[in-house]
Amino acid sequence: MRTRQRAFSAVMRLCVKCLRVGRWRRFRLAWRLQQLWRYGHLCLGSLLYNSFTNSDVVLDSLFEPIYWLVDHVTRWFGVVFVALVIVLTSSIVAIVYICLLPLILQTYPPGWICWHLAYGHWNLLMILFHYYMAITTPPGHPPQAKSNTVAVSICRKCISPKPARAHHCSICNRCVLKMDHHCPWLNNCVGHYNHRYFFSFCLFMTMGCVYCGISSWDIFREAYAAIQRLKLLEKETLQVAANQTYYQTPPPTFSFRQRAFHKSIVYLWVLCSSVALALGALTLWHAALITRGETSIERHINKKERQRLQKKGRTLAHPGTAAVYTPAPWNWPELGPSSLCDRAAHTSPGHLTDVGAEAQGVVPAPAAPGPTPAWH
């Protein structure tokens, strides 16, 4: 009897032990799966985490294929745009020499003839010289060899030191010193060494177009009126032919040479006026940037930086205090008229308040006595 009880007890203990082992194994498997899930989530988060990620970065990533297509199309169409500039300019010069110059020599007094010949040829030489120099002069690139040049940061695409005011051109696939923009009409970047040639070309081209438009205004009105009269006569001739009646005398018409002359004058005036308006606005825009010591890229970056720093200054401001900015013992490096984004790259997080004060035009005030604020 006792032997049976002992055997039964041993069997029961073995069953309970097996149940406990199975429960522990199931618990250990669930715990292992949970640890693997947490580890995978952590790895994925560490791979995708970026403290600089924002909506602009996400949009840039989504539109990256479009940017790539535009860059490559612009790179290949640069030669076409340069050829187009040469063809249009040559056509205007040909019309001036063939159509306008004979009229000037026949109808104008000697003083005006000398003025038109001197100023017209001088302006043409300035346009040709500055356009050629803007195309052939390299904009300037950072040195590839090791040097003592002060670098603000590292270019993420070139993986090389990027000096102050240098930017990466996605079309040329290189960093450009003091880059303004990539001009498809030059098939070249506008940078440190050819910016003056680009601006001079825009200025003299605008002056030349204004000069041609003003000089040919009277001839343009006569040519336009002649073309309108010709259209009216052609319309009347078609109506008479439809009514099956005939003129006693043939209607007056223009020869091919006269038609080509009138249409060439209209083409010259319309093209010169359009270029003068468009290129004149661009020239004034770049003149304003030059007076401020900025490029077009730096103006865009500085505007965003000022807005960000002003927003940060309002966030850090204490309510009810007159002076919210404190001076920081920092001397800006002598890098010329650099932008606020370059200055911000040289500052530590504790010195951003001075940059915000400069962006808002607020003179930093001395720190008030007392405990240091919490945001310091």
mmCIF file of C-alpha atoms in Angstrom:
data_model
loop_
_atom_site.group_PDB
_atom_site.id
_atom_site.type_symbol
_atom_site.label_atom_id
_atom_site.label_comp_id
_atom_site.label_asym_id
_atom_site.label_seq_id
_atom_site.Cartn_x
_atom_site.Cartn_y
_atom_site.Cartn_z
ATOM 1 C CA MET A 1 0.000 0.000 0.000
ATOM 2 C CA ARG A 2 2.731 2.364 0.937
ATOM 3 C CA THR A 3 4.655 1.385 -2.183
ATOM 4 C CA ARG A 4 1.667 2.363 -4.319
ATOM 5 C CA GLN A 5 1.333 5.711 -2.551
ATOM 6 C CA ARG A 6 5.001 6.454 -3.005
ATOM 7 C CA ALA A 7 4.847 5.569 -6.687
ATOM 8 C CA PHE A 8 1.731 7.712 -7.145
ATOM 9 C CA SER A 9 3.388 10.644 -5.326
ATOM 10 C CA ALA A 10 6.498 10.302 -7.484
ATOM 11 C CA VAL A 11 4.404 10.341 -10.637
ATOM 12 C CA MET A 12 2.460 13.392 -9.436
ATOM 13 C CA ARG A 13 5.654 15.256 -8.547
ATOM 14 C CA LEU A 14 7.085 14.417 -11.980
ATOM 15 C CA CYS A 15 3.935 15.747 -13.674
ATOM 16 C CA VAL A 16 4.005 18.967 -11.665
ATOM 17 C CA LYS A 17 7.694 19.421 -12.470
ATOM 18 C CA CYS A 18 7.018 18.896 -16.175
ATOM 19 C CA LEU A 19 4.191 21.451 -16.055
ATOM 20 C CA ARG A 20 6.468 23.962 -14.345
ATOM 21 C CA VAL A 21 9.237 23.389 -16.896
ATOM 22 C CA GLY A 22 6.794 23.847 -19.817
ATOM 23 C CA ARG A 23 5.387 27.023 -18.302
ATOM 24 C CA TRP A 24 8.898 28.391 -17.756
ATOM 25 C CA ARG A 25 9.898 27.548 -21.323
ATOM 26 C CA ARG A 26 6.805 29.311 -22.692
ATOM 27 C CA PHE A 27 7.526 32.351 -20.536
ATOM 28 C CA ARG A 28 11.180 32.360 -21.579
ATOM 29 C CA LEU A 29 10.198 32.149 -25.291
ATOM 30 C CA ALA A 30 7.793 35.093 -24.954
ATOM 31 C CA TRP A 31 10.429 37.098 -23.084
ATOM 32 C CA ARG A 32 12.972 36.306 -25.813
ATOM 33 C CA LEU A 33 10.583 37.428 -28.560
ATOM 34 C CA GLN A 34 9.898 40.657 -26.694
ATOM 35 C CA GLN A 35 13.612 41.354 -26.352
ATOM 36 C CA LEU A 36 14.159 40.705 -30.061
ATOM 37 C CA TRP A 37 11.307 43.080 -30.949
ATOM 38 C CA ARG A 38 12.739 45.843 -28.764
ATOM 39 C CA TYR A 39 16.221 45.338 -30.155
ATOM 40 C CA GLY A 40 14.974 45.456 -33.754
ATOM 41 C CA HIS A 41 12.965 48.596 -33.036
ATOM 42 C CA LEU A 42 16.033 50.215 -31.478
ATOM 43 C CA CYS A 43 18.223 49.296 -34.450
ATOM 44 C CA LEU A 44 15.680 50.658 -36.916
ATOM 45 C CA GLY A 45 15.315 53.858 -34.923
ATOM 46 C CA SER A 46 19.087 54.331 -34.710
ATOM 47 C CA LEU A 47 19.420 53.917 -38.473
ATOM 48 C CA LEU A 48 16.630 56.373 -39.324
ATOM 49 C CA TYR A 49 17.156 58.920 -36.542
ATOM 50 C CA ASN A 50 18.522 62.317 -37.535
ATOM 51 C CA SER A 51 18.349 65.393 -35.319
ATOM 52 C CA PHE A 52 18.345 67.670 -38.402
ATOM 53 C CA THR A 53 15.375 65.983 -40.049
ATOM 54 C CA ASN A 54 12.418 68.290 -40.639
ATOM 55 C CA SER A 55 9.724 68.886 -43.239
ATOM 56 C CA ASP A 56 12.177 70.576 -45.635
ATOM 57 C CA VAL A 57 14.496 67.564 -45.568
ATOM 58 C CA VAL A 58 11.586 65.202 -46.219
ATOM 59 C CA LEU A 59 10.374 67.310 -49.172
ATOM 60 C CA ASP A 60 13.896 67.493 -50.592
ATOM 61 C CA SER A 61 14.173 63.722 -50.361
ATOM 62 C CA LEU A 62 10.831 63.246 -52.141
ATOM 63 C CA PHE A 63 11.728 65.684 -54.930
ATOM 64 C CA GLU A 64 15.300 64.426 -55.332
ATOM 65 C CA PRO A 65 14.540 62.625 -58.663
ATOM 66 C CA ILE A 66 13.042 65.830 -60.081
ATOM 67 C CA TYR A 67 16.080 67.836 -58.939
ATOM 68 C CA TRP A 68 18.373 65.272 -60.559
ATOM 69 C CA LEU A 69 16.457 65.510 -63.851
ATOM 70 C CA VAL A 70 16.496 69.332 -63.840
ATOM 71 C CA ASP A 71 20.222 69.423 -63.066
ATOM 72 C CA HIS A 72 21.114 67.087 -65.928
ATOM 73 C CA VAL A 73 18.784 68.825 -68.386
ATOM 74 C CA THR A 74 20.268 72.203 -67.450
ATOM 75 C CA ARG A 75 23.784 70.820 -67.837
ATOM 76 C CA TRP A 76 23.120 69.572 -71.369
ATOM 77 C CA PHE A 77 20.988 72.549 -72.446
ATOM 78 C CA GLY A 78 23.631 75.075 -71.366
ATOM 79 C CA VAL A 79 25.305 74.788 -74.776
ATOM 80 C CA VAL A 80 21.941 75.365 -76.484
ATOM 81 C CA PHE A 81 21.306 78.508 -74.403
ATOM 82 C CA VAL A 82 24.756 79.907 -75.221
ATOM 83 C CA ALA A 83 24.161 79.268 -78.927
ATOM 84 C CA LEU A 84 20.762 80.965 -78.615
ATOM 85 C CA VAL A 85 22.343 84.074 -77.070
ATOM 86 C CA ILE A 86 24.897 84.232 -79.881
ATOM 87 C CA VAL A 87 22.241 83.794 -82.594
ATOM 88 C CA LEU A 88 19.862 86.413 -81.167
ATOM 89 C CA THR A 89 22.629 88.957 -80.610
ATOM 90 C CA SER A 90 24.022 88.362 -84.093
ATOM 91 C CA SER A 91 20.565 88.828 -85.647
ATOM 92 C CA ILE A 92 20.105 92.181 -83.884
ATOM 93 C CA VAL A 93 23.558 93.361 -84.992
ATOM 94 C CA ALA A 94 22.844 92.256 -88.587
ATOM 95 C CA ILE A 95 19.521 94.139 -88.658
ATOM 96 C CA VAL A 96 21.191 97.268 -87.277
ATOM 97 C CA TYR A 97 23.936 97.181 -89.924
ATOM 98 C CA ILE A 98 21.640 96.268 -92.852
ATOM 99 C CA CYS A 99 18.472 98.248 -92.056
ATOM 100 C CA LEU A 100 19.115 100.994 -89.517
ATOM 101 C CA LEU A 101 22.630 102.150 -90.325
ATOM 102 C CA PRO A 102 21.838 103.204 -93.953
ATOM 103 C CA LEU A 103 18.870 105.258 -92.692
ATOM 104 C CA ILE A 104 21.043 106.876 -90.029
ATOM 105 C CA LEU A 105 23.697 107.803 -92.579
ATOM 106 C CA GLN A 106 21.095 109.266 -94.965
ATOM 107 C CA THR A 107 18.818 111.188 -92.580
ATOM 108 C CA TYR A 108 20.774 112.118 -89.421
ATOM 109 C CA PRO A 109 23.089 115.133 -89.047
ATOM 110 C CA PRO A 110 26.863 114.511 -88.772
ATOM 111 C CA GLY A 111 26.900 114.953 -84.979
ATOM 112 C CA TRP A 112 24.283 112.284 -84.379
ATOM 113 C CA ILE A 113 25.980 109.980 -86.887
ATOM 114 C CA CYS A 114 29.257 110.192 -84.955
ATOM 115 C CA TRP A 115 27.411 109.597 -81.670
ATOM 116 C CA HIS A 116 25.607 106.491 -82.932
ATOM 117 C CA LEU A 117 28.734 105.034 -84.508
ATOM 118 C CA ALA A 118 30.908 105.627 -81.437
ATOM 119 C CA TYR A 119 28.462 104.574 -78.716
ATOM 120 C CA GLY A 120 26.976 101.636 -80.638
ATOM 121 C CA HIS A 121 30.336 100.036 -81.422
ATOM 122 C CA TRP A 122 31.670 100.686 -77.897
ATOM 123 C CA ASN A 123 28.596 99.061 -76.342
ATOM 124 C CA LEU A 124 28.877 96.089 -78.693
ATOM 125 C CA LEU A 125 32.541 95.572 -77.794
ATOM 126 C CA MET A 126 31.716 95.689 -74.067
ATOM 127 C CA ILE A 127 28.969 93.088 -74.491
ATOM 128 C CA LEU A 128 31.175 90.705 -76.461
ATOM 129 C CA PHE A 129 34.152 91.069 -74.125
ATOM 130 C CA HIS A 130 32.266 90.559 -70.856
ATOM 131 C CA TYR A 131 30.182 87.683 -72.224
ATOM 132 C CA TYR A 132 33.303 85.889 -73.423
ATOM 133 C CA MET A 133 35.046 86.449 -70.087
ATOM 134 C CA ALA A 134 31.991 85.308 -68.100
ATOM 135 C CA ILE A 135 31.861 82.055 -70.084
ATOM 136 C CA THR A 136 35.565 81.217 -70.091
ATOM 137 C CA THR A 137 36.581 82.407 -66.589
ATOM 138 C CA PRO A 138 36.273 79.678 -63.925
ATOM 139 C CA PRO A 139 34.154 80.789 -60.965
ATOM 140 C CA GLY A 140 36.709 79.535 -58.444
ATOM 141 C CA HIS A 141 36.829 76.262 -56.541
ATOM 142 C CA PRO A 142 38.235 75.312 -53.125
ATOM 143 C CA PRO A 143 41.742 73.810 -53.293
ATOM 144 C CA GLN A 144 41.733 70.022 -53.311
ATOM 145 C CA ALA A 145 45.216 69.709 -51.750
ATOM 146 C CA LYS A 146 45.831 70.201 -48.056
ATOM 147 C CA SER A 147 46.231 73.864 -47.141
ATOM 148 C CA ASN A 148 45.791 76.294 -44.265
ATOM 149 C CA THR A 149 42.556 77.721 -45.701
ATOM 150 C CA VAL A 150 39.926 78.362 -43.025
ATOM 151 C CA ALA A 151 37.050 75.943 -43.560
ATOM 152 C CA VAL A 152 33.639 76.427 -41.992
ATOM 153 C CA SER A 153 32.356 72.899 -42.558
ATOM 154 C CA ILE A 154 32.695 69.792 -44.692
ATOM 155 C CA CYS A 155 30.730 69.507 -47.923
ATOM 156 C CA ARG A 156 28.438 66.493 -47.695
ATOM 157 C CA LYS A 157 28.715 65.780 -51.428
ATOM 158 C CA CYS A 158 32.388 66.567 -52.110
ATOM 159 C CA ILE A 159 33.525 65.211 -48.702
ATOM 160 C CA SER A 160 36.124 67.970 -48.568
ATOM 161 C CA PRO A 161 36.609 71.178 -46.526
ATOM 162 C CA LYS A 162 34.217 73.929 -47.605
ATOM 163 C CA PRO A 163 35.475 77.500 -46.975
ATOM 164 C CA ALA A 164 33.220 80.326 -45.883
ATOM 165 C CA ARG A 165 30.676 81.509 -48.472
ATOM 166 C CA ALA A 166 31.303 78.450 -50.656
ATOM 167 C CA HIS A 167 28.383 76.348 -51.878
ATOM 168 C CA HIS A 168 28.039 73.120 -53.799
ATOM 169 C CA CYS A 169 26.698 73.339 -57.356
ATOM 170 C CA SER A 170 24.710 70.230 -58.220
ATOM 171 C CA ILE A 171 25.012 70.944 -61.967
ATOM 172 C CA CYS A 172 28.795 71.388 -62.020
ATOM 173 C CA ASN A 173 29.105 68.796 -59.210
ATOM 174 C CA ARG A 174 31.745 70.932 -57.443
ATOM 175 C CA CYS A 175 31.917 73.494 -54.665
ATOM 176 C CA VAL A 176 32.126 77.100 -55.891
ATOM 177 C CA LEU A 177 33.697 79.998 -54.009
ATOM 178 C CA LYS A 178 31.210 82.795 -53.251
ATOM 179 C CA MET A 179 28.642 81.111 -55.466
ATOM 180 C CA ASP A 180 25.752 83.257 -56.686
ATOM 181 C CA HIS A 181 23.929 80.857 -59.008
ATOM 182 C CA HIS A 182 24.426 78.586 -61.996
ATOM 183 C CA CYS A 183 23.547 80.568 -65.122
ATOM 184 C CA PRO A 184 22.343 78.420 -68.066
ATOM 185 C CA TRP A 185 22.851 81.370 -70.453
ATOM 186 C CA LEU A 186 26.558 81.218 -69.607
ATOM 187 C CA ASN A 187 26.738 77.432 -69.161
ATOM 188 C CA ASN A 188 28.850 78.259 -66.128
ATOM 189 C CA CYS A 189 28.532 79.059 -62.444
ATOM 190 C CA VAL A 190 28.658 82.687 -61.317
ATOM 191 C CA GLY A 191 31.204 82.778 -58.522
ATOM 192 C CA HIS A 192 34.091 84.696 -57.020
ATOM 193 C CA TYR A 193 36.197 85.194 -60.168
ATOM 194 C CA ASN A 194 33.552 85.792 -62.853
ATOM 195 C CA HIS A 195 30.818 87.580 -60.921
ATOM 196 C CA ARG A 196 31.981 91.007 -62.144
ATOM 197 C CA TYR A 197 31.986 89.848 -65.774
ATOM 198 C CA PHE A 198 28.452 88.468 -65.384
ATOM 199 C CA PHE A 199 27.155 91.694 -63.848
ATOM 200 C CA SER A 200 28.941 93.842 -66.448
ATOM 201 C CA PHE A 201 27.483 91.732 -69.265
ATOM 202 C CA CYS A 202 23.964 92.160 -67.850
ATOM 203 C CA LEU A 203 24.514 95.904 -67.464
ATOM 204 C CA PHE A 204 25.900 96.535 -70.965
ATOM 205 C CA MET A 205 23.360 94.228 -72.598
ATOM 206 C CA THR A 206 20.550 96.156 -70.891
ATOM 207 C CA MET A 207 22.074 99.475 -71.981
ATOM 208 C CA GLY A 208 22.426 98.213 -75.556
ATOM 209 C CA CYS A 209 18.821 96.988 -75.713
ATOM 210 C CA VAL A 210 17.515 100.272 -74.292
ATOM 211 C CA TYR A 211 19.644 102.187 -76.803
ATOM 212 C CA CYS A 212 18.334 100.134 -79.752
ATOM 213 C CA GLY A 213 14.737 100.398 -78.542
ATOM 214 C CA ILE A 214 14.850 104.181 -78.138
ATOM 215 C CA SER A 215 16.766 104.776 -81.386
ATOM 216 C CA SER A 216 14.388 102.670 -83.475
ATOM 217 C CA TRP A 217 11.112 103.849 -81.897
ATOM 218 C CA ASP A 218 10.058 106.156 -84.751
ATOM 219 C CA ILE A 219 11.084 103.650 -87.416
ATOM 220 C CA PHE A 220 9.251 100.906 -85.502
ATOM 221 C CA ARG A 221 5.988 102.881 -85.504
ATOM 222 C CA GLU A 222 6.235 103.525 -89.259
ATOM 223 C CA ALA A 223 7.044 99.864 -89.953
ATOM 224 C CA TYR A 224 4.188 98.641 -87.754
ATOM 225 C CA ALA A 225 1.732 101.016 -89.459
ATOM 226 C CA ALA A 226 2.941 99.857 -92.881
ATOM 227 C CA ILE A 227 2.397 96.200 -91.929
ATOM 228 C CA GLN A 228 -1.123 97.004 -90.714
ATOM 229 C CA ARG A 229 -1.908 98.830 -93.984
ATOM 230 C CA LEU A 230 -0.613 95.852 -95.947
ATOM 231 C CA LYS A 231 -2.858 93.468 -94.011
ATOM 232 C CA LEU A 232 -5.855 95.715 -94.644
ATOM 233 C CA LEU A 233 -5.126 95.877 -98.374
ATOM 234 C CA GLU A 234 -4.751 92.109 -98.586
ATOM 235 C CA LYS A 235 -8.092 91.693 -96.827
ATOM 236 C CA GLU A 236 -9.808 94.080 -99.247
ATOM 237 C CA THR A 237 -8.258 92.261 -102.200
ATOM 238 C CA LEU A 238 -9.630 88.931 -100.975
ATOM 239 C CA GLN A 239 -13.114 90.441 -100.547
ATOM 240 C CA VAL A 240 -13.051 91.876 -104.069
ATOM 241 C CA ALA A 241 -11.926 88.527 -105.493
ATOM 242 C CA ALA A 242 -14.768 86.802 -103.664
ATOM 243 C CA ASN A 243 -17.323 89.209 -105.224
ATOM 244 C CA GLN A 244 -15.812 88.556 -108.699
ATOM 245 C CA THR A 245 -15.120 92.207 -109.382
ATOM 246 C CA TYR A 246 -11.895 93.640 -110.627
ATOM 247 C CA TYR A 247 -9.909 96.773 -109.984
ATOM 248 C CA GLN A 248 -9.403 99.173 -112.834
ATOM 249 C CA THR A 249 -5.898 99.575 -111.430
ATOM 250 C CA PRO A 250 -4.069 96.924 -109.313
ATOM 251 C CA PRO A 251 -4.018 97.626 -105.541
ATOM 252 C CA PRO A 252 -0.743 98.931 -104.075
ATOM 253 C CA THR A 253 1.452 96.219 -102.580
ATOM 254 C CA PHE A 254 4.869 95.939 -100.947
ATOM 255 C CA SER A 255 7.789 94.111 -102.442
ATOM 256 C CA PHE A 256 9.506 91.261 -100.623
ATOM 257 C CA ARG A 257 12.367 93.547 -99.655
ATOM 258 C CA GLN A 258 10.017 96.098 -98.118
ATOM 259 C CA ARG A 259 8.141 93.412 -96.187
ATOM 260 C CA ALA A 260 11.394 91.954 -94.862
ATOM 261 C CA PHE A 261 12.551 95.439 -93.864
ATOM 262 C CA HIS A 262 9.384 96.255 -91.913
ATOM 263 C CA LYS A 263 9.230 92.868 -90.173
ATOM 264 C CA SER A 264 12.918 93.064 -89.257
ATOM 265 C CA ILE A 265 12.389 96.464 -87.607
ATOM 266 C CA VAL A 266 9.412 95.142 -85.619
ATOM 267 C CA TYR A 267 11.395 92.044 -84.595
ATOM 268 C CA LEU A 268 14.332 94.201 -83.456
ATOM 269 C CA TRP A 269 12.207 96.530 -81.346
ATOM 270 C CA VAL A 270 10.121 93.780 -79.708
ATOM 271 C CA LEU A 271 13.162 91.633 -78.861
ATOM 272 C CA CYS A 272 15.206 94.554 -77.517
ATOM 273 C CA SER A 273 12.303 95.828 -75.389
ATOM 274 C CA SER A 274 11.630 92.382 -73.899
ATOM 275 C CA VAL A 275 15.291 91.756 -73.108
ATOM 276 C CA ALA A 276 15.664 95.260 -71.656
ATOM 277 C CA LEU A 277 12.757 94.714 -69.249
ATOM 278 C CA ALA A 278 13.751 91.207 -68.136
ATOM 279 C CA LEU A 279 17.507 91.736 -67.990
ATOM 280 C CA GLY A 280 17.107 95.208 -66.507
ATOM 281 C CA ALA A 281 15.133 93.818 -63.574
ATOM 282 C CA LEU A 282 17.791 91.124 -63.059
ATOM 283 C CA THR A 283 20.559 93.728 -63.190
ATOM 284 C CA LEU A 284 18.853 95.931 -60.583
ATOM 285 C CA TRP A 285 18.351 92.881 -58.360
ATOM 286 C CA HIS A 286 22.043 91.959 -58.495
ATOM 287 C CA ALA A 287 23.053 95.591 -57.984
ATOM 288 C CA ALA A 288 21.018 95.666 -54.760
ATOM 289 C CA LEU A 289 22.666 92.417 -53.622
ATOM 290 C CA ILE A 290 26.139 93.816 -54.381
ATOM 291 C CA THR A 291 25.456 96.923 -52.287
ATOM 292 C CA ARG A 292 24.568 94.647 -49.355
ATOM 293 C CA GLY A 293 27.597 92.388 -49.915
ATOM 294 C CA GLU A 294 25.459 89.276 -50.489
ATOM 295 C CA THR A 295 24.849 86.740 -53.187
ATOM 296 C CA SER A 296 21.445 85.412 -54.170
ATOM 297 C CA ILE A 297 22.059 82.142 -52.296
ATOM 298 C CA GLU A 298 23.263 83.956 -49.175
ATOM 299 C CA ARG A 299 20.228 86.226 -49.192
ATOM 300 C CA HIS A 300 17.909 83.224 -49.141
ATOM 301 C CA ILE A 301 19.934 81.507 -46.399
ATOM 302 C CA ASN A 302 20.254 84.690 -44.336
ATOM 303 C CA LYS A 303 16.526 85.321 -44.522
ATOM 304 C CA LYS A 304 15.733 81.856 -43.192
ATOM 305 C CA GLU A 305 18.457 82.181 -40.532
ATOM 306 C CA ARG A 306 17.095 85.530 -39.323
ATOM 307 C CA GLN A 307 13.597 84.100 -39.051
ATOM 308 C CA ARG A 308 14.880 81.113 -37.106
ATOM 309 C CA LEU A 309 16.950 83.228 -34.737
ATOM 310 C CA GLN A 310 14.135 85.714 -34.197
ATOM 311 C CA LYS A 311 11.820 82.839 -33.355
ATOM 312 C CA LYS A 312 14.432 81.421 -30.993
ATOM 313 C CA GLY A 313 14.878 84.865 -29.397
ATOM 314 C CA ARG A 314 11.148 85.181 -28.762
ATOM 315 C CA THR A 315 11.094 81.712 -27.255
ATOM 316 C CA LEU A 316 13.988 82.478 -24.887
ATOM 317 C CA ALA A 317 12.701 85.904 -23.902
ATOM 318 C CA HIS A 318 11.576 86.422 -20.302
ATOM 319 C CA PRO A 319 8.195 88.127 -19.916
ATOM 320 C CA GLY A 320 8.394 91.631 -18.517
ATOM 321 C CA THR A 321 12.135 92.179 -19.061
ATOM 322 C CA ALA A 322 13.539 94.917 -21.289
ATOM 323 C CA ALA A 323 16.913 93.345 -22.102
ATOM 324 C CA VAL A 324 16.816 89.672 -23.005
ATOM 325 C CA TYR A 325 20.142 89.256 -24.803
ATOM 326 C CA THR A 326 23.460 88.861 -23.051
ATOM 327 C CA PRO A 327 26.855 89.447 -24.668
ATOM 328 C CA ALA A 328 29.078 86.499 -25.435
ATOM 329 C CA PRO A 329 32.876 86.774 -25.448
ATOM 330 C CA TRP A 330 33.295 85.838 -29.117
ATOM 331 C CA ASN A 331 35.211 87.538 -31.903
ATOM 332 C CA TRP A 332 33.998 86.805 -35.409
ATOM 333 C CA PRO A 333 36.730 85.560 -37.752
ATOM 334 C CA GLU A 334 37.865 87.923 -40.489
ATOM 335 C CA LEU A 335 36.187 86.269 -43.440
ATOM 336 C CA GLY A 336 34.955 89.355 -45.274
ATOM 337 C CA PRO A 337 31.243 90.151 -45.562
ATOM 338 C CA SER A 338 30.191 86.646 -44.687
ATOM 339 C CA SER A 339 26.623 85.602 -44.090
ATOM 340 C CA LEU A 340 24.860 84.936 -40.836
ATOM 341 C CA CYS A 341 24.796 81.230 -41.614
ATOM 342 C CA ASP A 342 28.609 81.175 -41.672
ATOM 343 C CA ARG A 343 28.725 83.066 -38.394
ATOM 344 C CA ALA A 344 26.271 80.677 -36.836
ATOM 345 C CA ALA A 345 28.536 77.806 -37.851
ATOM 346 C CA HIS A 346 31.325 79.322 -35.729
ATOM 347 C CA THR A 347 29.193 79.805 -32.631
ATOM 348 C CA SER A 348 28.506 77.470 -29.793
ATOM 349 C CA PRO A 349 24.906 76.897 -28.635
ATOM 350 C CA GLY A 350 25.404 79.309 -25.752
ATOM 351 C CA HIS A 351 26.355 82.149 -28.082
ATOM 352 C CA LEU A 352 23.385 81.994 -30.412
ATOM 353 C CA THR A 353 21.706 84.797 -28.502
ATOM 354 C CA ASP A 354 24.170 87.353 -29.939
ATOM 355 C CA VAL A 355 23.468 86.216 -33.485
ATOM 356 C CA GLY A 356 19.759 86.576 -32.825
ATOM 357 C CA ALA A 357 20.325 90.051 -31.443
ATOM 358 C CA GLU A 358 22.306 91.010 -34.538
ATOM 359 C CA ALA A 359 19.583 89.628 -36.814
ATOM 360 C CA GLN A 360 16.918 91.658 -35.014
ATOM 361 C CA GLY A 361 19.034 94.791 -34.802
ATOM 362 C CA VAL A 362 19.060 94.708 -30.985
ATOM 363 C CA VAL A 363 22.216 95.814 -29.204
ATOM 364 C CA PRO A 364 23.157 93.251 -26.536
ATOM 365 C CA ALA A 365 22.699 94.538 -23.022
ATOM 366 C CA PRO A 366 24.846 93.571 -20.015
ATOM 367 C CA ALA A 367 23.604 90.668 -17.973
ATOM 368 C CA ALA A 368 21.542 91.600 -14.947
ATOM 369 C CA PRO A 369 22.897 90.564 -11.544
ATOM 370 C CA GLY A 370 21.342 87.574 -10.012
ATOM 371 C CA PRO A 371 21.059 83.853 -10.633
ATOM 372 C CA THR A 372 21.706 82.566 -14.138
ATOM 373 C CA PRO A 373 18.480 81.912 -16.101
ATOM 374 C CA ALA A 374 17.486 78.336 -16.668
ATOM 375 C CA TRP A 375 17.913 78.493 -20.437
ATOM 376 C CA HIS A 376 21.652 79.256 -20.019
#
